[in-house]
Every structure is written in C-alpha cells, then in structure tokens.
Coordinates of C-alpha atoms and ligand atoms in Angstrom, one line a residue:
M1 CA -105.4 -54.8 35.2
N2 CA -103.2 -55.1 32.1
A3 CA -99.8 -56.5 33.1
Y4 CA -97.9 -53.8 31.2
I5 CA -99.8 -51.1 33.1
E6 CA -99.2 -52.8 36.4
R7 CA -95.4 -52.9 35.8
V8 CA -95.4 -49.2 34.7
L9 CA -97.4 -48.2 37.8
K10 CA -95.0 -50.0 40.1
E11 CA -92.0 -48.4 38.5
L12 CA -93.7 -45.0 38.6
K13 CA -94.3 -45.3 42.4
E14 CA -90.7 -46.1 43.0
K15 CA -89.4 -43.4 40.7
N16 CA -91.8 -40.6 41.7
A17 CA -92.4 -41.3 45.4
G18 CA -91.7 -37.7 46.3
E19 CA -94.3 -36.4 43.9
P20 CA -97.7 -37.3 45.3
E21 CA -99.9 -35.1 43.2
F22 CA -98.3 -36.3 40.0
L23 CA -98.6 -40.0 41.1
Q24 CA -102.3 -39.4 41.9
A25 CA -103.0 -38.0 38.4
A26 CA -101.0 -40.7 36.6
E27 CA -102.7 -43.5 38.6
E28 CA -106.1 -42.2 37.7
V29 CA -105.4 -42.3 34.0
L30 CA -103.6 -45.7 34.1
S31 CA -106.5 -47.3 36.0
S32 CA -108.9 -46.3 33.2
I33 CA -107.1 -47.5 30.1
S34 CA -106.6 -51.2 30.7
P35 CA -108.9 -52.6 28.0
L36 CA -107.5 -50.1 25.4
V37 CA -103.9 -51.1 26.2
D38 CA -104.9 -54.8 26.0
A39 CA -106.0 -54.1 22.5
H40 CA -102.6 -52.6 21.6
P41 CA -99.7 -55.0 22.5
E42 CA -97.4 -52.8 20.3
Y43 CA -97.4 -50.1 23.0
E44 CA -95.2 -52.0 25.4
K45 CA -92.4 -52.5 23.0
A46 CA -92.5 -48.8 22.1
A47 CA -92.5 -48.0 25.9
L48 CA -95.4 -45.7 25.1
L49 CA -96.7 -45.4 28.7
E50 CA -93.2 -44.7 30.1
K51 CA -92.7 -42.0 27.5
M52 CA -96.1 -40.5 28.3
L53 CA -95.3 -40.3 32.0
E54 CA -92.0 -38.5 31.5
P55 CA -92.2 -34.8 30.6
E56 CA -90.4 -34.0 27.3
R57 CA -88.7 -31.2 29.1
T58 CA -88.7 -29.6 32.5
I59 CA -87.3 -26.1 33.1
E60 CA -86.6 -24.6 36.5
F61 CA -85.2 -21.2 37.0
R62 CA -84.4 -18.3 39.3
V63 CA -86.8 -15.4 39.5
P64 CA -85.2 -12.4 41.4
W65 CA -87.4 -9.4 41.9
V66 CA -87.3 -6.2 44.0
D67 CA -90.1 -5.2 46.4
D68 CA -91.3 -1.7 47.0
C69 CA -88.8 -1.2 49.9
G70 CA -85.9 -2.0 47.7
Q71 CA -85.4 -5.5 49.1
T72 CA -84.6 -8.3 46.6
H73 CA -86.4 -11.6 46.8
V74 CA -85.8 -14.9 44.9
N75 CA -88.6 -17.2 43.8
R76 CA -88.4 -20.4 41.8
G77 CA -89.9 -20.5 38.3
Y78 CA -91.0 -23.6 36.4
R79 CA -92.2 -24.7 33.0
V80 CA -92.9 -28.4 32.5
Q81 CA -93.4 -29.1 28.7
F82 CA -95.1 -32.4 29.2
N83 CA -96.2 -33.6 25.8
G84 CA -96.0 -31.9 22.4
A85 CA -97.2 -34.7 20.1
I86 CA -100.5 -33.2 19.1
G87 CA -99.5 -29.5 19.0
P88 CA -97.3 -26.8 20.6
F89 CA -97.1 -27.2 24.3
K90 CA -100.0 -25.3 25.9
G91 CA -101.1 -24.7 29.4
G92 CA -101.4 -22.1 32.2
L93 CA -99.0 -20.4 34.6
R94 CA -99.8 -20.6 38.3
F95 CA -98.4 -18.1 40.9
A96 CA -99.1 -19.5 44.3
P97 CA -96.9 -20.4 47.4
S98 CA -97.9 -24.0 47.1
V99 CA -96.3 -24.4 43.6
N100 CA -93.7 -27.1 43.5
L101 CA -92.4 -29.6 40.9
S102 CA -95.0 -32.3 41.7
I103 CA -97.9 -29.9 41.3
M104 CA -96.4 -28.6 38.0
K105 CA -96.0 -32.1 36.7
F106 CA -99.5 -33.2 37.7
L107 CA -101.0 -30.1 36.0
G108 CA -98.9 -30.6 32.9
F109 CA -99.9 -34.2 32.7
E110 CA -103.6 -33.5 33.1
Q111 CA -103.3 -30.6 30.6
T112 CA -102.0 -33.0 28.0
F113 CA -105.1 -35.1 28.3
K114 CA -107.5 -32.2 28.6
N115 CA -106.0 -30.5 25.5
S116 CA -106.4 -33.8 23.6
L117 CA -110.1 -33.8 24.5
T118 CA -110.6 -30.3 23.1
T119 CA -110.0 -31.7 19.5
L120 CA -107.7 -28.7 18.9
P121 CA -104.0 -29.1 18.1
M122 CA -102.4 -28.4 21.5
G123 CA -99.9 -30.3 23.5
G124 CA -99.7 -30.1 27.3
A125 CA -97.6 -28.0 29.6
K126 CA -97.8 -26.1 32.9
G127 CA -95.6 -23.6 34.6
G128 CA -95.5 -21.0 37.3
S129 CA -93.8 -20.0 40.5
D130 CA -94.1 -20.2 44.2
F131 CA -94.5 -16.4 44.3
D132 CA -97.6 -15.3 46.3
P133 CA -99.4 -12.4 44.5
N134 CA -101.7 -11.8 47.4
G135 CA -100.9 -8.6 49.2
K136 CA -98.4 -7.5 46.6
S137 CA -98.5 -4.0 45.1
E138 CA -99.2 -3.5 41.4
D139 CA -95.6 -2.5 40.9
E140 CA -94.3 -5.6 42.7
V141 CA -96.5 -7.8 40.5
R142 CA -95.3 -6.1 37.4
R143 CA -91.6 -6.4 38.3
F144 CA -92.1 -10.1 39.2
C145 CA -93.8 -10.8 35.9
Q146 CA -91.1 -9.0 34.0
S147 CA -88.4 -11.0 35.7
F148 CA -90.2 -14.3 35.2
M149 CA -90.5 -13.6 31.5
T150 CA -86.9 -12.6 31.2
E151 CA -86.0 -16.2 31.6
L152 CA -89.2 -17.9 30.2
Y153 CA -89.1 -16.1 26.8
R154 CA -86.3 -18.3 25.5
H155 CA -88.4 -21.4 26.0
I156 CA -91.7 -20.3 24.5
G157 CA -93.1 -19.2 21.1
P158 CA -96.3 -19.5 19.0
H159 CA -95.2 -22.8 17.5
L160 CA -93.3 -24.1 20.5
D161 CA -95.1 -23.4 23.8
V162 CA -98.0 -21.0 24.5
P163 CA -98.6 -20.2 28.2
A164 CA -101.8 -18.7 29.7
G165 CA -103.2 -17.9 33.1
D166 CA -104.1 -20.2 36.0
L167 CA -104.4 -19.5 39.8
G168 CA -102.8 -16.1 40.6
V169 CA -102.3 -15.3 36.9
G170 CA -105.1 -13.3 35.2
G171 CA -105.4 -10.7 32.5
R172 CA -103.2 -8.2 34.4
E173 CA -100.3 -10.6 34.7
I174 CA -100.7 -11.8 31.1
G175 CA -100.4 -8.2 30.0
Y176 CA -97.1 -7.6 31.9
L177 CA -95.7 -11.0 30.7
F178 CA -96.7 -10.2 27.1
G179 CA -95.2 -6.7 27.3
Q180 CA -91.9 -8.1 28.5
Y181 CA -91.8 -10.8 25.8
R182 CA -92.4 -8.2 23.1
R183 CA -89.6 -5.9 24.5
I184 CA -87.1 -8.7 24.7
C185 CA -87.9 -10.3 21.3
G186 CA -88.7 -7.0 19.5
D187 CA -91.5 -8.9 17.8
F188 CA -95.3 -8.6 18.1
Q189 CA -96.3 -12.2 18.4
P190 CA -99.8 -12.4 19.9
G191 CA -99.8 -16.2 19.5
V192 CA -97.2 -16.6 22.3
L193 CA -99.6 -16.2 25.2
T194 CA -103.4 -16.5 25.5
G195 CA -105.8 -14.9 27.9
K196 CA -104.6 -11.5 26.6
S197 CA -106.7 -8.3 26.8
L198 CA -109.1 -7.7 23.9
A199 CA -106.9 -4.6 23.1
F200 CA -104.0 -6.7 21.8
G201 CA -105.2 -10.0 20.4
G202 CA -107.3 -11.5 23.2
S203 CA -110.5 -13.5 22.6
E204 CA -114.0 -12.7 23.6
I205 CA -115.3 -15.1 26.3
R206 CA -111.8 -16.2 27.4
A207 CA -112.4 -15.0 30.9
E208 CA -115.8 -16.7 31.1
A209 CA -114.7 -19.8 29.2
T210 CA -113.8 -22.3 31.9
G211 CA -117.0 -21.6 34.0
Y212 CA -119.3 -21.5 30.9
G213 CA -117.8 -24.6 29.5
A214 CA -118.3 -26.4 32.8
V215 CA -122.0 -25.5 32.9
Y216 CA -122.4 -26.6 29.2
Y217 CA -120.8 -30.0 30.1
L218 CA -123.1 -30.2 33.2
E219 CA -126.1 -29.7 31.0
S220 CA -125.0 -32.6 28.8
V221 CA -124.8 -34.8 31.9
L222 CA -128.3 -33.7 33.0
A223 CA -129.8 -34.3 29.6
H224 CA -128.2 -37.8 29.6
E225 CA -129.9 -38.5 32.9
G226 CA -133.3 -37.1 31.7
D227 CA -132.9 -34.2 34.1
S228 CA -132.8 -30.4 33.8
I229 CA -130.7 -27.6 35.2
K230 CA -133.7 -25.4 36.0
G231 CA -134.0 -24.6 39.7
K232 CA -130.9 -26.6 40.7
R233 CA -129.0 -25.5 43.8
V234 CA -125.2 -25.8 43.3
A235 CA -122.5 -25.9 46.0
V236 CA -119.5 -24.0 44.5
S237 CA -116.0 -23.7 46.1
G238 CA -113.5 -20.9 45.4
F239 CA -114.5 -17.4 44.4
G240 CA -112.0 -16.7 41.6
N241 CA -112.3 -16.5 37.8
V242 CA -113.6 -20.1 37.3
A243 CA -116.2 -19.9 40.1
W244 CA -117.3 -16.5 38.8
G245 CA -118.0 -18.0 35.3
V246 CA -119.9 -20.9 36.8
C247 CA -122.1 -18.6 38.9
K248 CA -122.8 -16.4 35.9
K249 CA -123.8 -19.2 33.6
L250 CA -125.8 -21.0 36.2
L251 CA -127.9 -17.9 36.7
E252 CA -128.4 -17.5 33.0
E253 CA -129.6 -21.1 32.7
G254 CA -132.1 -20.8 35.6
A255 CA -130.0 -22.5 38.3
M256 CA -128.0 -20.9 41.1
A257 CA -124.8 -21.2 43.2
V258 CA -125.5 -21.2 46.9
T259 CA -122.0 -21.3 48.4
L260 CA -118.5 -19.8 47.7
S261 CA -115.3 -20.4 49.6
G262 CA -111.9 -19.0 50.3
P263 CA -108.8 -19.8 52.4
D264 CA -110.8 -18.3 55.3
G265 CA -113.9 -20.4 55.1
Y266 CA -117.1 -20.4 53.2
I267 CA -120.4 -18.5 52.8
Y268 CA -123.9 -19.8 52.3
D269 CA -126.3 -17.6 50.5
P270 CA -129.8 -19.2 50.8
E271 CA -131.1 -16.9 48.0
G272 CA -128.2 -17.8 45.8
I273 CA -125.3 -15.9 44.2
A274 CA -128.1 -15.0 41.8
T275 CA -128.0 -11.3 41.1
E276 CA -125.7 -9.4 38.8
E277 CA -124.5 -7.3 41.8
K278 CA -123.4 -10.4 43.7
I279 CA -121.6 -11.9 40.7
E280 CA -119.9 -8.6 40.0
Y281 CA -118.8 -8.5 43.7
M282 CA -116.8 -11.7 43.2
L283 CA -114.6 -9.7 40.8
T284 CA -114.2 -7.0 43.4
M285 CA -113.2 -9.5 46.0
R286 CA -110.7 -11.0 43.6
A287 CA -109.2 -7.7 42.6
S288 CA -108.8 -6.6 46.3
G289 CA -106.0 -9.1 46.8
R290 CA -107.4 -9.8 50.3
N291 CA -108.2 -13.4 49.4
R292 CA -111.1 -13.7 51.8
V293 CA -114.7 -14.7 51.1
E294 CA -116.0 -13.4 54.5
D295 CA -116.2 -10.0 52.7
Y296 CA -119.2 -11.4 50.7
A297 CA -121.0 -12.4 54.0
E298 CA -120.4 -8.9 55.4
K299 CA -121.7 -7.2 52.3
F300 CA -124.8 -9.3 51.7
G301 CA -125.6 -10.3 55.3
V302 CA -125.4 -14.1 54.8
P303 CA -123.8 -16.7 57.1
F304 CA -120.0 -17.2 57.0
F305 CA -118.4 -20.5 58.3
A306 CA -114.8 -19.8 59.4
G307 CA -112.3 -22.5 58.5
K308 CA -114.8 -24.8 56.9
K309 CA -115.6 -26.1 53.4
P310 CA -119.0 -25.8 51.7
W311 CA -119.5 -29.6 51.3
E312 CA -121.6 -29.8 54.5
Q313 CA -124.4 -27.8 52.8
K314 CA -127.3 -29.5 51.0
A315 CA -127.1 -29.1 47.2
D316 CA -128.3 -30.8 44.1
I317 CA -125.0 -30.4 42.4
V318 CA -121.5 -30.1 43.8
T319 CA -118.8 -28.2 41.8
P320 CA -115.4 -27.8 43.4
C321 CA -113.8 -24.8 41.6
A322 CA -110.9 -24.0 43.9
M323 CA -107.8 -26.2 43.7
Q324 CA -106.5 -29.8 44.0
N325 CA -107.6 -32.2 46.7
D326 CA -110.2 -29.9 48.0
V327 CA -112.7 -32.8 48.6
D328 CA -111.4 -35.6 50.9
L329 CA -113.1 -38.8 52.0
A330 CA -115.0 -37.1 54.9
A331 CA -116.2 -34.4 52.5
A332 CA -117.3 -37.0 49.9
K333 CA -119.3 -38.8 52.6
A334 CA -121.0 -35.6 53.6
I335 CA -121.9 -34.9 49.9
L336 CA -123.4 -38.3 49.6
E337 CA -125.4 -38.0 52.9
N338 CA -126.8 -34.7 51.5
G339 CA -128.3 -36.7 48.6
T340 CA -126.3 -34.9 45.9
K341 CA -126.6 -36.7 42.6
Y342 CA -124.1 -34.8 40.4
Y343 CA -120.5 -34.4 41.4
V344 CA -118.9 -32.2 38.8
E345 CA -115.1 -31.5 39.2
V346 CA -114.2 -28.1 37.9
A347 CA -110.8 -27.3 39.4
N348 CA -107.9 -29.5 38.3
M349 CA -108.0 -32.8 40.3
P350 CA -110.1 -31.4 43.2
T351 CA -110.9 -34.8 44.7
T352 CA -108.5 -37.1 46.7
A353 CA -108.1 -40.6 45.2
E354 CA -110.2 -42.2 48.1
A355 CA -113.0 -39.6 47.8
L356 CA -113.1 -40.1 44.0
E357 CA -113.3 -43.9 44.4
L358 CA -116.2 -43.6 46.8
L359 CA -118.1 -41.1 44.7
R360 CA -117.6 -43.1 41.5
N361 CA -118.7 -46.3 43.1
T362 CA -121.9 -44.9 44.5
E363 CA -125.0 -46.0 42.6
G364 CA -127.1 -43.1 41.3
V365 CA -124.3 -40.5 41.5
T366 CA -122.7 -39.2 38.3
V367 CA -119.1 -38.0 38.5
A368 CA -117.8 -35.7 35.9
P369 CA -113.9 -35.4 35.7
S370 CA -112.1 -32.1 35.7
K371 CA -110.0 -32.7 32.7
A372 CA -113.2 -32.8 30.6
V373 CA -115.3 -30.4 32.6
N374 CA -112.8 -27.5 32.7
A375 CA -111.5 -27.9 29.2
G376 CA -113.5 -24.8 28.1
G377 CA -110.7 -22.5 29.3
V378 CA -107.9 -24.0 27.2
L379 CA -110.4 -24.6 24.4
V380 CA -111.0 -20.9 24.0
S381 CA -107.3 -20.4 24.4
G382 CA -107.0 -22.6 21.3
L383 CA -109.6 -20.5 19.5
E384 CA -107.6 -17.4 20.6
M385 CA -104.5 -18.9 18.9
S386 CA -106.6 -19.5 15.7
Q387 CA -107.8 -15.9 15.7
N388 CA -104.2 -14.7 16.2
S389 CA -102.8 -16.7 13.4
E390 CA -105.6 -15.5 11.1
R391 CA -105.2 -11.9 12.3
L392 CA -108.9 -11.5 13.0
S393 CA -111.2 -11.7 15.9
W394 CA -114.5 -13.5 16.3
T395 CA -117.6 -12.2 17.9
A396 CA -118.6 -13.3 21.4
E397 CA -121.4 -15.3 19.8
E398 CA -119.1 -17.1 17.5
V399 CA -116.7 -18.1 20.3
D400 CA -119.5 -19.1 22.6
E401 CA -121.1 -21.2 19.9
N402 CA -117.8 -23.1 19.3
L403 CA -117.3 -23.5 23.1
H404 CA -120.8 -24.9 23.5
R405 CA -120.4 -27.3 20.5
I406 CA -117.0 -28.6 21.6
M407 CA -118.0 -29.1 25.3
C408 CA -121.0 -31.1 24.3
G409 CA -118.8 -33.1 22.0
I410 CA -116.3 -33.8 24.8
H411 CA -119.2 -35.2 26.9
D412 CA -120.6 -37.3 24.1
T413 CA -117.2 -38.7 23.0
S414 CA -116.3 -39.6 26.6
A415 CA -119.6 -41.3 27.1
A416 CA -119.2 -43.3 23.8
E417 CA -115.6 -44.3 24.6
A418 CA -116.6 -45.6 28.1
E419 CA -119.4 -47.5 26.6
K420 CA -117.2 -49.0 23.9
Y421 CA -114.8 -50.4 26.5
G422 CA -117.5 -51.8 28.8
F423 CA -117.4 -49.1 31.5
G424 CA -121.1 -48.0 31.0
Y425 CA -121.8 -44.3 31.7
D426 CA -118.4 -43.6 33.3
L427 CA -117.3 -40.2 32.3
V428 CA -114.0 -40.5 34.2
A429 CA -112.9 -43.6 32.3
G430 CA -114.4 -42.2 29.1
A431 CA -112.4 -38.9 29.2
N432 CA -109.1 -40.8 29.9
L433 CA -109.8 -43.3 27.1
A434 CA -110.7 -40.7 24.5
A435 CA -107.8 -38.4 25.5
F436 CA -105.3 -41.2 25.7
Q437 CA -106.1 -42.7 22.3
K438 CA -105.4 -39.5 20.4
I439 CA -102.1 -38.8 22.2
A440 CA -101.1 -42.5 21.7
D441 CA -101.9 -42.4 18.0
A442 CA -99.9 -39.2 17.5
M443 CA -96.8 -40.5 19.4
M444 CA -96.9 -43.9 17.7
A445 CA -97.2 -42.3 14.2
Q446 CA -94.3 -39.9 15.0
G447 CA -92.2 -42.7 16.3
I448 CA -91.4 -40.8 19.5
Ligands
2IT501 O1 -105.9 -25.5 33.6 C1 -106.1 -25.0 32.5 O2 -106.6 -25.6 31.6 C2 -105.7 -23.6 32.4 N1 -105.3 -23.0 33.3 C3 -105.9 -22.9 31.1 C4 -104.7 -23.2 30.2 C5 -104.7 -22.4 28.9 O3 -103.7 -22.6 28.2 O4 -105.6 -21.6 28.6

C-alpha cells in the first residue's frame, strides 16, 4: 500500500477509535485508491486525505418534544456536513434509536463518494436523530419533526445543504419538516429538502428510485457476465422503502424476491414476492409502524423464521436492503455455500469488513458496492433539485430514463476505472477510484 495512505490509516485508527462504523467505511475507501494516490504525490503535501476524512462541519443539537400524555422527551439531533467540494451538502436524515455520531459520520462519508458517482453536483452529508418513530402516534411524529427542524433550519438551504429521507424518515416526515422550515423562514424554498410529495415540488419516481436504480445496476452486472435477470431468485433483507422498490422492479424485469426480513426475523416465500398485492402489502406493513415482517407470513401463509436472517436460503442473487453490517462472516460463508454468484449491496455498508473481504476474494462471485448500487435514491433527489430550480416537473418516464442512463453509467465508469488501475472487474475498487478522483480534483482546484 502507498506509504502516505498507510500513515493516514494509522493516524485515523488512533484518532477515531471510538467510531467503528466510520473507520470501517474509511478503510474500505483507502484500501482501494493506492495506485491513484501513487500517481499524485502532490496530494500528501496538500493533506488531501486528512481533509477528506474530517467533516467540514458537525452539528449536534437538542431536540425536545412532548408526547401525547404531555411528557417532554429529549433526543439528540445531528447533521454532519462532510464534504461540499462538488456541490451543496446533500444526504438523508435517519431517525432510529441506533443513530450516533459514528453512524452519522460513516453515512456522510459514504454519501460524499456516492454523490460524486452520480455525476450530479452534490456534496455529501448525513443527519438524523436517535428518536425511534416506531410505535409513535402521528401527532408525536409531527411534533418531533417540527422541533428537529426548529434547530436544523439555520444550517440548511437550497445552495448550502439539502436533506432528504433515510431510515425512519419518509414522505410524511419530509412533509412536516418542510412545513416547519417554511413557517420559520417565511419562504417557499422547495429546493431545501428532497423526497417531497408531488403536491409541493416532489419528483416522480423518488420513492422507487433507490430500488429501481439497484436493479438497473444489477442488470449491468449481469450483462457484463453474459447473464440475464430473467427467472433469477433474489434474497432480499428489510421490508422498507428500498426493499419495496427492489421487489417491484425485479418483478417487472421477470425476476423475483423470495425473502424479506425485519427486526423479528425473516419470511421465505417460495412463489416470490411476485404479485402486486404482495408488493403493496409491504407498504401496509411499513405504514403500520409495527416493524414486524411476520405479518407477511400470517397474511400469505408462508414460513417465518424468528430471530434469523435470510442468508441461509438458496438464491441466485443476494441483495441486503436493511442496514449496516447486516451480513457478517458466517452469513457470507452461508451465501457462498448456497452457490450465490452475485452479491449486490443495497443498504449502506451492509457487509462487515471480514465478510466483504471473503466475498470479494471468492472466484466466480461478483460483489457490487452499496455506494454505487444505491446511488439511484440521491440521484433522483438531484433531479428533484434540478426540477425545483427550473420550476417545472418532469414526467415519470423522463425521470426513469435519466435514472436508468446514469445507473448504467456508474457501473461502466466503475468497471473502467478498476480496469485502468489494474484491479480487473472489481466494482468495489472501481467505485472508490471513480468517486475519489472527482472529489480530489474539486478539492485540489479549490485549494481547500
Ligand atoms: O443514503 C442515501 O443515499 C439516502 N438516504 C438518500 C439521500 C438523498 O439526499 O436523497
């Protein structure tokens, strides 16, 4: 490995020992870019890597809110504005009890690279709160969102930082956040948030975008391998917005998801999540706030495996769509024993470092990295920003066409970059190299 990278890695481990998720994401990028950094000795003098690994700004704030019984609660809010070199900070907000600074930093760092891959002018950020929306009433969620925005509004803007949704933050929450921003600022600024309703500046296909984009990317991988998506059986984890979009597009393309999972376990549907009714039911489960996938098994009479993950089922393609570190070494071994040839990360960093190493080093298995595969969500957010600034809205076909074109481009660019630096068909290295080069060029040119 390049000596400069080695030194930076060592310092990073000392400095960020308490932030395991951030370290994991940073190590993955640094381990891919050695030959590129070798070719640019000027980066070390400019401390480019050190700058890239330090967020431009981290905001932490108090979020007090009142529950339906009149009791006040206090949660912690975050916005990590990681890198704004190629555009306004951009990235989702996550409401989940597991949210902490390390998770916000890893997501903001990944977002910077992902947004670079989209080719659109967006920097990287992430935010959220350790608030748990599950089991909360509609009024409680609204009051929480209003309180959250009462602090966040001063840090965001259409040219400064444009949040969107992530886990626990969907169209409903974005609506409440937008309404509060508009009240405080007295200004109708649709470009301050994305993932809005179509009624006030949202984009067609935004809800489907991450899942659709993932399947478009998968189709590029299959085409590269001389294979086809038709008839493929896919193990999916999660049952939220992203998994929903994946299931929907798989069905359209003649393939099918056969598993879904939740915090309670997973379901296996031998006939596939392959009817409109089943796919629609995923939205019902999400909206119920129960956060359990066993409801699907009860409704459709299929097996449910309590406390387990779907990786033990046989599948042609595996697509983790839930959250970080969902696939550990034992799971990766099970996936390989099942003869899976395509491992396509959809959630952000769903694979532990050891599991990823094993999968990447297994002959005959293609690994597709989350920061490329799931870029469709933020990509359509970027298109939403364009529509907002032009004061017009594109048709679903227009948005989908752009999504499809750019996702195929991300695959092809990643494959070409990996090839250029001697990695062969390594989509993990390729995504990191392509994303890094653009951010590096912008930072060097701006002298920051
Ligand atoms: O992880 C992600 O890329 C998102 N949650 C979407 C971010 C966005 O700004 O649309």
